[in-house]
Coordinates of C-alpha atoms and ligand atoms in Angstrom, one line a residue:
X137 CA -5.2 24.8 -25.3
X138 CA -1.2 25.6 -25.7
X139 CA -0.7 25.2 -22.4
X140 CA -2.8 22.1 -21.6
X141 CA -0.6 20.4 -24.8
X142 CA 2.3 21.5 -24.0
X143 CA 2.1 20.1 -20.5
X144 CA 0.6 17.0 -21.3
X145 CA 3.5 16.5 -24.1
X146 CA 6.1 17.5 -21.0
X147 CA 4.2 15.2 -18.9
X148 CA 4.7 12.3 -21.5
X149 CA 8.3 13.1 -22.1
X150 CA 9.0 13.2 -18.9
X151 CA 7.7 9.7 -17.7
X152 CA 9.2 8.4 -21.2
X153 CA 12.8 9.7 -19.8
X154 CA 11.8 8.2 -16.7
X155 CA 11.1 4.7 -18.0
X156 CA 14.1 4.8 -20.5
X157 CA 16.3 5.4 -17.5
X158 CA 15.3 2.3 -14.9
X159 CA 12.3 0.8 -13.0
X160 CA 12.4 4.2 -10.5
X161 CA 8.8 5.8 -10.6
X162 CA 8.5 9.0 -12.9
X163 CA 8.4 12.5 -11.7
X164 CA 4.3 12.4 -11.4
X165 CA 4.8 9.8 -9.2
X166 CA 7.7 11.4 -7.4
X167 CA 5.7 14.8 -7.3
X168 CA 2.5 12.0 -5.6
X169 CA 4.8 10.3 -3.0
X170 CA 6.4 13.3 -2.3
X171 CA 2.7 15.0 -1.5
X172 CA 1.8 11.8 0.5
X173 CA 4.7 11.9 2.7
X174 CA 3.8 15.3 3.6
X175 CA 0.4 15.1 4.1
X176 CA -0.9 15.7 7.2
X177 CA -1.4 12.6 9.5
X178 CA -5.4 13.6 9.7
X179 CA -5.9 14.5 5.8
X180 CA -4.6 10.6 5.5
X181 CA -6.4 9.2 8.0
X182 CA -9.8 11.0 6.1
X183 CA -8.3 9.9 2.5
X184 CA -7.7 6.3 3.2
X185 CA -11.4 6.2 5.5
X186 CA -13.1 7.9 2.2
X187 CA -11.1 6.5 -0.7
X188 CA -10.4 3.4 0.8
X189 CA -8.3 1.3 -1.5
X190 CA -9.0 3.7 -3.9
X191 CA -6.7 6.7 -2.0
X192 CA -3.7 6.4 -4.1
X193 CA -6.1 6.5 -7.8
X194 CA -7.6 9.8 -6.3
X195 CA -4.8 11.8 -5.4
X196 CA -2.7 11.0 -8.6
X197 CA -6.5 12.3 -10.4
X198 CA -5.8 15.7 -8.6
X199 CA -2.6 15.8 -9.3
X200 CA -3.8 15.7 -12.9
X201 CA -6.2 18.1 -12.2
X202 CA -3.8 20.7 -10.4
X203 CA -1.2 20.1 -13.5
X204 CA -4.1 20.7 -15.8
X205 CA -5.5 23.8 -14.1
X206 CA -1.7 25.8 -13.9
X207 CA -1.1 24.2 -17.7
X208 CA -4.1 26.1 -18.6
X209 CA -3.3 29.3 -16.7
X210 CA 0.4 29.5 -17.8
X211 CA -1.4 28.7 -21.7
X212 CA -3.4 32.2 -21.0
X213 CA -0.2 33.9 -19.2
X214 CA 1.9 32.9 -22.6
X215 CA -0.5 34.8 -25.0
X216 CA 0.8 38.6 -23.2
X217 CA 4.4 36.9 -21.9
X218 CA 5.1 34.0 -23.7
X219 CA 8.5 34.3 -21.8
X220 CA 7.3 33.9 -18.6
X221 CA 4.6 31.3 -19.1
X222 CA 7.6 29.4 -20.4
X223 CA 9.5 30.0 -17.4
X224 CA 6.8 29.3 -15.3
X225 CA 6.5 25.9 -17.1
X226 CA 10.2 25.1 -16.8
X227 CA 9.8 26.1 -12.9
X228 CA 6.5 23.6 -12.8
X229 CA 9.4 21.2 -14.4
X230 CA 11.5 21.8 -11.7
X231 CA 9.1 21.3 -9.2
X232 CA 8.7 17.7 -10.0
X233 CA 12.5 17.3 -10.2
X234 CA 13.3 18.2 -6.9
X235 CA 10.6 16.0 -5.9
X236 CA 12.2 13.2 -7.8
X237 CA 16.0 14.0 -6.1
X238 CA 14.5 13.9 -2.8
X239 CA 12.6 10.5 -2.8
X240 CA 14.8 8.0 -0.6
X241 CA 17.3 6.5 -2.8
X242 CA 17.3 8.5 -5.4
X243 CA 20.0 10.1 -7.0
X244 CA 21.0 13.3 -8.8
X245 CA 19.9 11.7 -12.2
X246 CA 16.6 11.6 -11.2
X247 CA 16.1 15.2 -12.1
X248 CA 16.8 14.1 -15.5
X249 CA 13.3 13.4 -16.9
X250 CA 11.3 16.1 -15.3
X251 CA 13.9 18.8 -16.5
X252 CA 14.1 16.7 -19.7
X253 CA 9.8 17.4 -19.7
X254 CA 10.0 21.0 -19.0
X255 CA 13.0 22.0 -21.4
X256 CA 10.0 20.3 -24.2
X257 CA 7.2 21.7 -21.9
X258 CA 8.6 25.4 -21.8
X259 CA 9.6 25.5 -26.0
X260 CA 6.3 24.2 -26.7
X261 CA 4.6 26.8 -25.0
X262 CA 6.5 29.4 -26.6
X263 CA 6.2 27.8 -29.7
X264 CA 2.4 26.8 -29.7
X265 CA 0.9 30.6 -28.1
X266 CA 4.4 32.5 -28.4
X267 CA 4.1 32.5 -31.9
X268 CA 0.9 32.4 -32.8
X269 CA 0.4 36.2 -33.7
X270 CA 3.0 35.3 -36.3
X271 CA 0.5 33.6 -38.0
X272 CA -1.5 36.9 -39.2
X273 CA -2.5 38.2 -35.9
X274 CA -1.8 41.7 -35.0
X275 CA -0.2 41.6 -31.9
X276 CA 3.7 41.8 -32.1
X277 CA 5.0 37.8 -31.8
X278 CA 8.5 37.9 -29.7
X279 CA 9.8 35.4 -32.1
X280 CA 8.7 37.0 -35.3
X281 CA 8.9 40.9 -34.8
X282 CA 5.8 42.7 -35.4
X283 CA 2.5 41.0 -36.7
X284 CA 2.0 41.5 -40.1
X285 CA 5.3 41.0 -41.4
X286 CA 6.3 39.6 -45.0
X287 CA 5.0 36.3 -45.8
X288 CA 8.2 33.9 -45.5
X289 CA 8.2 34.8 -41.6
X290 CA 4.5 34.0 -41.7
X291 CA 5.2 30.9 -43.4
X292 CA 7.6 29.8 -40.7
X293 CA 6.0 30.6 -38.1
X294 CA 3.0 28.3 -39.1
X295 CA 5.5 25.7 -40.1
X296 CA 6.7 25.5 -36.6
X297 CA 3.5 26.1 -34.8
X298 CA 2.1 22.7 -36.9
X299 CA 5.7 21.3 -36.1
X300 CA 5.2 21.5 -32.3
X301 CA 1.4 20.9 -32.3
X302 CA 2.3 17.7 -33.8
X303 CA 5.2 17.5 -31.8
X304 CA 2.8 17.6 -28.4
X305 CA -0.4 15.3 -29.8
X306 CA 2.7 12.5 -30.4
X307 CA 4.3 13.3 -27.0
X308 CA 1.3 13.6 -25.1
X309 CA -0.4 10.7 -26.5
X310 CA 2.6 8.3 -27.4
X311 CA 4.8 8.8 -24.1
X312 CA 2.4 7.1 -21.2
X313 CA 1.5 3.7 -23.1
X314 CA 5.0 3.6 -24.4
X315 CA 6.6 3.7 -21.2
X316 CA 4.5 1.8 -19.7
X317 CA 5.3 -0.9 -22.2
X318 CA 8.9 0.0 -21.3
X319 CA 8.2 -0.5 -17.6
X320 CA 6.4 -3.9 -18.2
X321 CA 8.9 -5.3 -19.9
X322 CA 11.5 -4.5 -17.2
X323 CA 9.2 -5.5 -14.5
X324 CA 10.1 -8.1 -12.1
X325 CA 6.8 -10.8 -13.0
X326 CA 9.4 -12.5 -15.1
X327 CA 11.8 -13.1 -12.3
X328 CA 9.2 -13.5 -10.1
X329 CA 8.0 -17.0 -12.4
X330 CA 11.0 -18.4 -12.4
X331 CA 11.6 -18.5 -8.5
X332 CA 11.2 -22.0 -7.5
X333 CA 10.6 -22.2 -3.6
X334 CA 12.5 -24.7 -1.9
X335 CA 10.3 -27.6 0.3
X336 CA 10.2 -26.3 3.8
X337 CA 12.5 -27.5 6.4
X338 CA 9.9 -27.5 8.8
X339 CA 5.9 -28.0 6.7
X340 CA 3.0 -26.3 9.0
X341 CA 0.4 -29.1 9.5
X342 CA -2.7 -29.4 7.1
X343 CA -5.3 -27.4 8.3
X344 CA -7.8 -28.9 10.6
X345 CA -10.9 -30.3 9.3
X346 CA -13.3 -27.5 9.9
X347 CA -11.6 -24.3 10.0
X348 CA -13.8 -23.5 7.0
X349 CA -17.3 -23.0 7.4
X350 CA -17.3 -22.4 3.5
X351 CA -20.5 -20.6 3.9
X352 CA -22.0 -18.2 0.8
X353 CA -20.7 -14.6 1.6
X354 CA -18.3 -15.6 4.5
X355 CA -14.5 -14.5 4.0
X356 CA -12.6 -18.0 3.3
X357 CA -10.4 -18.7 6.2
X358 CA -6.7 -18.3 3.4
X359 CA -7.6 -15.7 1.6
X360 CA -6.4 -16.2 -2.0
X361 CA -3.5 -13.8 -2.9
X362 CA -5.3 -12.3 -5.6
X363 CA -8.3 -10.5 -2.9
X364 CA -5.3 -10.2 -0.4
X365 CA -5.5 -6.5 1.0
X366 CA -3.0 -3.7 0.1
X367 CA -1.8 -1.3 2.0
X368 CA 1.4 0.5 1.9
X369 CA 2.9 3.9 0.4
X370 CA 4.1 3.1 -3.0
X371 CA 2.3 4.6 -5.6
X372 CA 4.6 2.8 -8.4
X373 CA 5.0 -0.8 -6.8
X374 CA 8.7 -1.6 -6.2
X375 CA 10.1 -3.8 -8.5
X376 CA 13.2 -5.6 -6.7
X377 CA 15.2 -7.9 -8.6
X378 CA 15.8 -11.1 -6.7
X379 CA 19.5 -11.0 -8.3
X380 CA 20.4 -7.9 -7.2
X381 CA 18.3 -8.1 -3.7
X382 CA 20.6 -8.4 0.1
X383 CA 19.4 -7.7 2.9
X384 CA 21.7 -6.4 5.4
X385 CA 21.8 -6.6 9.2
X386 CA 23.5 -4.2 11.4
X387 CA 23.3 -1.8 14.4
X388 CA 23.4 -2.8 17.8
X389 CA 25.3 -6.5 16.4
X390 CA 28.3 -8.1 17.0
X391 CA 28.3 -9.8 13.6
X392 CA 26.9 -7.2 10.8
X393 CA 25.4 -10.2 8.1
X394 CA 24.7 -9.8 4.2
X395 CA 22.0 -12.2 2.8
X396 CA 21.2 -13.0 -1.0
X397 CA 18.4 -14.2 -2.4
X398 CA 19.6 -17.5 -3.3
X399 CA 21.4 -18.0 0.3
X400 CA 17.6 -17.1 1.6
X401 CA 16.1 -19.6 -0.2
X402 CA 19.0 -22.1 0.7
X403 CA 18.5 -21.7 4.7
X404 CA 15.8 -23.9 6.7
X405 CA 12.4 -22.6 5.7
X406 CA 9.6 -22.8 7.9
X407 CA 6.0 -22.3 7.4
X408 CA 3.2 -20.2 9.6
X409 CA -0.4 -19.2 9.0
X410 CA -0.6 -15.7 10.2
X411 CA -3.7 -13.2 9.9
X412 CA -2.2 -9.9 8.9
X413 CA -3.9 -6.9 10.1
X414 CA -3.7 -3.3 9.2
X415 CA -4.1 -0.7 12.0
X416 CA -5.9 1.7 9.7
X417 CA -9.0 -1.0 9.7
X418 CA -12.3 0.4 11.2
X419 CA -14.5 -2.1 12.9
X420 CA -16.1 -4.3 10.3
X421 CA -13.7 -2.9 7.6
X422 CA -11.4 -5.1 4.6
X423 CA -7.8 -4.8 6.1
X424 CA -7.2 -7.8 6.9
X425 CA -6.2 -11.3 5.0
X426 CA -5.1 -14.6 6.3
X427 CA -2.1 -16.8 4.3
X428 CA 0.2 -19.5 4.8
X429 CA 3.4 -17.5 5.1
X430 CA 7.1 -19.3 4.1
X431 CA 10.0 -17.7 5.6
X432 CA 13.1 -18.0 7.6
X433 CA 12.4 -17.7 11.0
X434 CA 13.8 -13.9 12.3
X435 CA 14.6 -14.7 15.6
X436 CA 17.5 -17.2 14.9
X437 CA 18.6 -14.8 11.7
X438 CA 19.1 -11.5 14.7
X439 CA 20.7 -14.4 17.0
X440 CA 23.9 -15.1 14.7
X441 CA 24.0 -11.2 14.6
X442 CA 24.1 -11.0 17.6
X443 CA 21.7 -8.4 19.1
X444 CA 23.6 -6.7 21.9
X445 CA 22.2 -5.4 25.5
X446 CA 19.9 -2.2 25.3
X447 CA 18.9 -2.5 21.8
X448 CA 14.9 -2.7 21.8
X449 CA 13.6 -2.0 18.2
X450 CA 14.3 -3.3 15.1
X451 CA 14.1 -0.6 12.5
X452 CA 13.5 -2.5 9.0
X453 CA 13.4 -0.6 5.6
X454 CA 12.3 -1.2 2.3
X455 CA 13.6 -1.2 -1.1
X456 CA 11.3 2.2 -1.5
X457 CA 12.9 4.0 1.9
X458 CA 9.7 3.1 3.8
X459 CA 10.7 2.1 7.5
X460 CA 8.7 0.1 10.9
X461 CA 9.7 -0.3 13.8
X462 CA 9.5 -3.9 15.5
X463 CA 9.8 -4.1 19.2
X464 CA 13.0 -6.5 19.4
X465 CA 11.3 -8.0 22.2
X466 CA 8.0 -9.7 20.1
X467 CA 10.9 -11.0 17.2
X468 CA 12.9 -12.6 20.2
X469 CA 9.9 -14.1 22.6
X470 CA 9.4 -17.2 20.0
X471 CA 6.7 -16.6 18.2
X472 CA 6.8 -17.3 14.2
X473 CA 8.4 -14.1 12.9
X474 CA 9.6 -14.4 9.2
X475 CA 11.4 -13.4 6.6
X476 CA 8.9 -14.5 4.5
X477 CA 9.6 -15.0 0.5
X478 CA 6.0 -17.2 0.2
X479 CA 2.4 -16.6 0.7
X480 CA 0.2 -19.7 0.1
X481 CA 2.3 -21.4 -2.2
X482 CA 3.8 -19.0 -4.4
X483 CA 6.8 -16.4 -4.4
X484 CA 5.5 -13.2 -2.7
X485 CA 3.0 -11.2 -5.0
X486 CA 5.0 -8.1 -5.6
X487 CA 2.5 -6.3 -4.6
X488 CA 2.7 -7.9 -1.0
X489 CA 6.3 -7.3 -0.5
X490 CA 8.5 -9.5 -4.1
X491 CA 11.1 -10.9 -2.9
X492 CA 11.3 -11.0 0.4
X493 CA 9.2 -9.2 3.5
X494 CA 8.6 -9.6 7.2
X495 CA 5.1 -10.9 9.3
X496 CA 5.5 -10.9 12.8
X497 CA 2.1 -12.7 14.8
X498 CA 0.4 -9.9 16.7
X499 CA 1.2 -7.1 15.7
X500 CA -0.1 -4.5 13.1
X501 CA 1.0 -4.2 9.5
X502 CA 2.5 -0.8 10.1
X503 CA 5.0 -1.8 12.7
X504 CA 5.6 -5.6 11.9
X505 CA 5.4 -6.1 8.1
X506 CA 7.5 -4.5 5.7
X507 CA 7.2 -5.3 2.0
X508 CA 10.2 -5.1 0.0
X509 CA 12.5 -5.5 3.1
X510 CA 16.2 -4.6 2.1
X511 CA 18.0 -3.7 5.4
X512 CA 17.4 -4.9 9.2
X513 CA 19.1 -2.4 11.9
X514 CA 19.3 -3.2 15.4
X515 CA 18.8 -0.3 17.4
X516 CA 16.4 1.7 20.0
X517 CA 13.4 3.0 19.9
X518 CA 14.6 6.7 21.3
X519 CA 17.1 7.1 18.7
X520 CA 15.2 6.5 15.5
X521 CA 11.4 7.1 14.2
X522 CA 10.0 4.6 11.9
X523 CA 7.3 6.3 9.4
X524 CA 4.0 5.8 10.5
X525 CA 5.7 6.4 14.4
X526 CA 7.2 9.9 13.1
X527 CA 3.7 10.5 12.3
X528 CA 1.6 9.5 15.4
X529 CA 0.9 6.4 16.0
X530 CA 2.0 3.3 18.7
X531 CA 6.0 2.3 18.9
X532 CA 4.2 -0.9 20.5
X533 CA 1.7 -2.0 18.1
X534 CA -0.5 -5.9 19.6
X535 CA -3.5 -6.3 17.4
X536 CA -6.5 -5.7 19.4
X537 CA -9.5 -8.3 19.4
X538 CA -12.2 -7.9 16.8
X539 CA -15.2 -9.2 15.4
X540 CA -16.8 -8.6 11.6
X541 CA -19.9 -9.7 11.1
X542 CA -20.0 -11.2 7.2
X543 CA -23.5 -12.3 6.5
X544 CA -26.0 -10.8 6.2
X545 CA -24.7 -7.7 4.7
X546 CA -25.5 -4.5 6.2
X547 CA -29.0 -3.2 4.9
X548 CA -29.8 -6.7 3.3
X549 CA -33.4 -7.7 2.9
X550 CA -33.8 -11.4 4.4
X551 CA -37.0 -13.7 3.9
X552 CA -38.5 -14.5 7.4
X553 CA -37.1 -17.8 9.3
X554 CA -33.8 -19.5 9.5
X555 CA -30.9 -17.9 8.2
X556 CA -26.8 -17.8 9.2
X557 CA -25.2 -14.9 11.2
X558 CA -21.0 -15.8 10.1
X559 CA -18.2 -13.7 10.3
X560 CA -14.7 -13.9 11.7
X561 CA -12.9 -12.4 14.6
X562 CA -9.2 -12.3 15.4
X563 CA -6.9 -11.9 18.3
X564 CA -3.7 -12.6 17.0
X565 CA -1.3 -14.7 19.7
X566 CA -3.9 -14.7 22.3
X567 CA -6.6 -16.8 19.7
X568 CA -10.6 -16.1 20.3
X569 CA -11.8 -18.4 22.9
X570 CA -15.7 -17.0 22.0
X571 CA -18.0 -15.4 20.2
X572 CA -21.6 -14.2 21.1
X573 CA -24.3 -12.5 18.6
X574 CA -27.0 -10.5 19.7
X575 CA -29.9 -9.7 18.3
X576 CA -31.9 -6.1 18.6
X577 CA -30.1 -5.7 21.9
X578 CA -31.3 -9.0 23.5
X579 CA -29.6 -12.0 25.5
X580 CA -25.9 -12.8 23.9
X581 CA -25.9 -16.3 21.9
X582 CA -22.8 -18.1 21.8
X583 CA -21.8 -19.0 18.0
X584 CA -20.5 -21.9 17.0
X585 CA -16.7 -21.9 16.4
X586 CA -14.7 -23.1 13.3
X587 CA -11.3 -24.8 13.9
X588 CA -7.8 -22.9 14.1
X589 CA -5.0 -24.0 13.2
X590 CA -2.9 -22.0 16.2
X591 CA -3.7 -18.5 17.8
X592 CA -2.2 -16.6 15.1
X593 CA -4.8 -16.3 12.8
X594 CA -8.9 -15.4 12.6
X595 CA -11.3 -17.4 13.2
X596 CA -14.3 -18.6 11.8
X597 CA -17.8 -18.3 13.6
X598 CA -22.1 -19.2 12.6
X599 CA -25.0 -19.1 14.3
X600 CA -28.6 -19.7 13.2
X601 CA -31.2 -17.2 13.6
X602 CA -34.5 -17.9 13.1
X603 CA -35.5 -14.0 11.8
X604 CA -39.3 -12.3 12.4
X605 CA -40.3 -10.0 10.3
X606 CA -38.6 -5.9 10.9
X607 CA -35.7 -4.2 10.7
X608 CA -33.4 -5.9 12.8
X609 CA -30.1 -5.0 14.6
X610 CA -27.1 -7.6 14.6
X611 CA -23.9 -7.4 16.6
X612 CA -21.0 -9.7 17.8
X613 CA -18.3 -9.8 20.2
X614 CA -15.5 -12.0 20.7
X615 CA -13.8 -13.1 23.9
X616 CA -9.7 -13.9 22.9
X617 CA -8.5 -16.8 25.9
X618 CA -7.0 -14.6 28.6
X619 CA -11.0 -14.0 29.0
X620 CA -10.8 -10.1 27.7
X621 CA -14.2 -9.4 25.9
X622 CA -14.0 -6.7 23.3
X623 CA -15.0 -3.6 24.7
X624 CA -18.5 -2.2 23.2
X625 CA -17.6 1.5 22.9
X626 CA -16.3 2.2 19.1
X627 CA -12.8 3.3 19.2
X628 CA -11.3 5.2 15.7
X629 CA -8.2 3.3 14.2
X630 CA -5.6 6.1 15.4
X631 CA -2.8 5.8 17.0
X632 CA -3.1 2.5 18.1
X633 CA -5.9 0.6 16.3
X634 CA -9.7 0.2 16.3
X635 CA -11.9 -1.5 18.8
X636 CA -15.9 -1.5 19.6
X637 CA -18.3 -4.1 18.5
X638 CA -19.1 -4.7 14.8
X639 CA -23.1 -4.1 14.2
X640 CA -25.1 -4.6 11.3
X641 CA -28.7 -3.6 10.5
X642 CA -31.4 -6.1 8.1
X643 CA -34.8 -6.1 7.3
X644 CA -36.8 -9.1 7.3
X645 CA -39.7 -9.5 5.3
Ligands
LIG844 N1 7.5 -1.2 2.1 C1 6.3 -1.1 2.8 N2 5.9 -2.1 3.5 C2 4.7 -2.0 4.2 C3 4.0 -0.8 4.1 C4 4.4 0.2 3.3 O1 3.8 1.3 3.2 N3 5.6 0.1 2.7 N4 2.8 -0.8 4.8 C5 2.6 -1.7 5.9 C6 1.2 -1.8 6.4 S1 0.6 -0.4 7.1 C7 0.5 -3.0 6.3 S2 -1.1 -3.1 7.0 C8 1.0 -4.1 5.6 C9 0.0 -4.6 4.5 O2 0.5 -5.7 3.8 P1 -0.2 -6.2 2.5 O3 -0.3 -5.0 1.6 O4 0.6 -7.3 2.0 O5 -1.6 -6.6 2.9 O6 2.2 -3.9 4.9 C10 3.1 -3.1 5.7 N5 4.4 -3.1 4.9
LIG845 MO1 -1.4 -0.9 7.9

């Protein structure tokens, strides 16, 4: 129990510190993104298949749960060596501050809080079990010479063990809301309100009339920012303050540029629709979201840099020292690659990327997309790893085609007679020229297709089928308009992305 309180009270202290000193994530978090950086490229792969969304909740529970176990052994260790159980506790501190010096862009105060938590951690451990045989036990306290001494050291002794019991129930309890409320109030939603997007230089036309099927159970062809899919390595979103944000441009240029926010949002804006894929998607699975995207177009922004000969990638980072490496040559060939600061209407949600982040058309999240972008730097792929390339996958990254079957549901039970296969399929820059459903292995059936607005995003697809009663299998396949159909043979998302035809098994009754 001592050790179990007085970690959780070093715990709280620590992330107090941590919020008192700036927006930086505390030493937890540190110690998480520090263990997710260095997880093996499999154990990730198995984490975010299993865990989906849910990865990041899961590991931060066993961190808590390998804190809590070596708080409860160090809490036994302290009843024979109270010294040591304290140093161990003060090491456990350290731990997590060399996690937190480490992180990128992070500083030699950022030790502060997790030493500050095991200083607190270590006395209340000697304190809470240390003492304790001061209190009329017989074994000899280090503090208070041997047990059964006269009553004033008894006295004190329970005095202080109250002292820091109370000390660790405030600590413990107190520190995570309260610096959390800290946090909140410092967080970047505020600024985020009061951006006003400027009109776009250059409006993307309506939508065509049809490019939603609005069937029940279909994914809508924008997907509202609110269901948009996350992915990305932050465990503590960024928060960037549009005030303070630049980006800057350099490398391979003859003209290094520094941008602010407000010049961003003074420059021609344009707007794109853009389906954004991840390449961690399996075939049928959520990664991917479709949005009206507002940003300055990249191309033009690397041209009055000027990109020099033999430069091929561009290496972007983010305010959280995540980096992606974009093939120079897919910003440059014309297609609509932003700086975006909108999605559908509004600033950036900061969980997509507040204030400003890039979407290139065609290729996958990991290599195109950076949230939070700070810096651009021109350079070549054989002199500088991006993150997810330092850990396996593609430099070159084109979304492959794919097709997800939406309704019915895998291992639905449908009423006999007419009913609508829908889904969507997407081959970004290319655009999906067909789709064909099958039906327990029979003839293909073209679907009927929705309107696109261009061949950057998904598209829509229905068909009816007039269902007998049995267990039935579905599947789809798309066609993208250089006439490649999408392979049937079920390809895993690593290193380069997942293909195979999307199936789906019902019962009629
Ligand atoms: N800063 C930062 N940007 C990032 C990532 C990241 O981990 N950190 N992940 C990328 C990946 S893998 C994908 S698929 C997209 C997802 O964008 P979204 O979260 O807005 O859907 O963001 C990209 N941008
Ligand atoms: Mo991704």
């Amino acid at each position: 129990m001592g050790g179990l309180a007085s970690a959780s009270a070093a715990a709280g202290v620590a992330e107090l510190l941590a919020a008192l000193a700036g927006p930086r994530p505390g030493p937890l978090f540190a110690v998480g993104s520090a263990v997710i950086d260095r997880t093996p490229e499999w154990l990730k792969r198995f984490a975010i298949r299993t865990f989906g969304e849910n990865d990041k909740q899961i590991l931060l529970a066993g961190i808590a749960v390998a804190v809590a176990t070596t708080a409860v052994l160090l809490g036994l260790a302290a009843r024979r060596r109270p010294a040591w159980a304290a140093a161990g506790m003060f090491a456990a501190g350290l731990a997590g501050a060399v996690a937190a010096v480490t992180r990128p862009a992070a500083g030699v105060l950022d030790a502060v809080p997790s030493l500050g938590g095991a200083l607190v951690g270590a006395a209340l451990l000697w304190v809470l079990t240390g003492a304790r045989p001061a209190l009329g036990a017989t074994r000899e306290s280090p503090l208070f010479g041997p047990a059964g001494a006269d009553m004033p050291e008894q006295r004190a002794g329970r005095r202080l063990f109250l002292l820091g019991s109370a000390g660790a129930v405030v600590a413990a309890v107190g520190g995570p809301p309260l610096s959390r409320m800290l946090r909140e109030a410092r967080s970047v939603e505020s600024a985020r309100r009061a951006v006003r997007l400027p009109r776009p230089a250059r409006t993307a036309a309506p939508l065509p009339a049809g490019t939603d099927l609005r069937l029940p159970g279909l994914g809508p062809f924008v997907t509202p920012n609110r269901d948009f899919y996350r992915v990305d390595t932050a465990l503590v979103l960024p928060q960037v303050d549009p005030a303070e944000w630049t980006l800057r441009i350099h490398g391979l240029v003859e003209r290094p540029v520094e941008l602010s926010f407000d010049e961003l949002l003074r420059r021609p804006l344009v707007e794109h629709d853009i389906t954004l894929t991840c390449v961690s998607n399996e075939v049928g699975g959520p990664y991917v979201g479709n949005a009206r995207w507002l940003g300055l177009p990249l191309a033009g922004l690397l041209r009055e840099a000027g990109v020099r000969a033999g430069a091929d990638q561009l290496l972007s980072r983010s305010a959280d020292g995540w980096t992606c490496g974009t093939p120079l040559e897919s910003v440059l060939d014309g297609r609509q690659a932003l700086l975006a600061v909108g999605m559908n209407g509004e600033p950036l949600p900061v969980a997509n990327g507040f204030p400003a982040r890039l979407v290139v058309p065609g290729l996958y999240g990991y290599a195109s997309a950076t949230k939070w972008v700070v810096d651009l730097e021109i350079t070549c792929f054989t002199d500088s790893e991006a993150y997810w390339v330092a850990r396996g996958y593609a430099e070159d990254a084109p979304i492959k085609t794919l097709t997800r079957i939406d309704v019915p549901r895998p291992l639905r039970r449908l009423p006999s007679g007419r009913t609508m296969v829908a889904g969507v399929s997407w081959a970004q820059r290319r655009g999906i020229a067909a789709v064909e459903v099958r039906v327990d292995g029979g003839p293909w059936r073209q679907a009927h297709l929705a309107s696109v607005p261009g061949t950057d995003t998904w598209r829509q697809w229905v068909l009816e089928w007039n269902a007998a009663p049995g267990t039935h299998r579905i599947e789809a396949r798309a066609t993208d308009t250089t006439g490649a159909t999408q392979p049937p043979a079920r390809v895993p998302p690593f290193p380069d992305g997942a293909t195979g035809w999307h199936s789906v098994v019902v019962t009629v009754i």
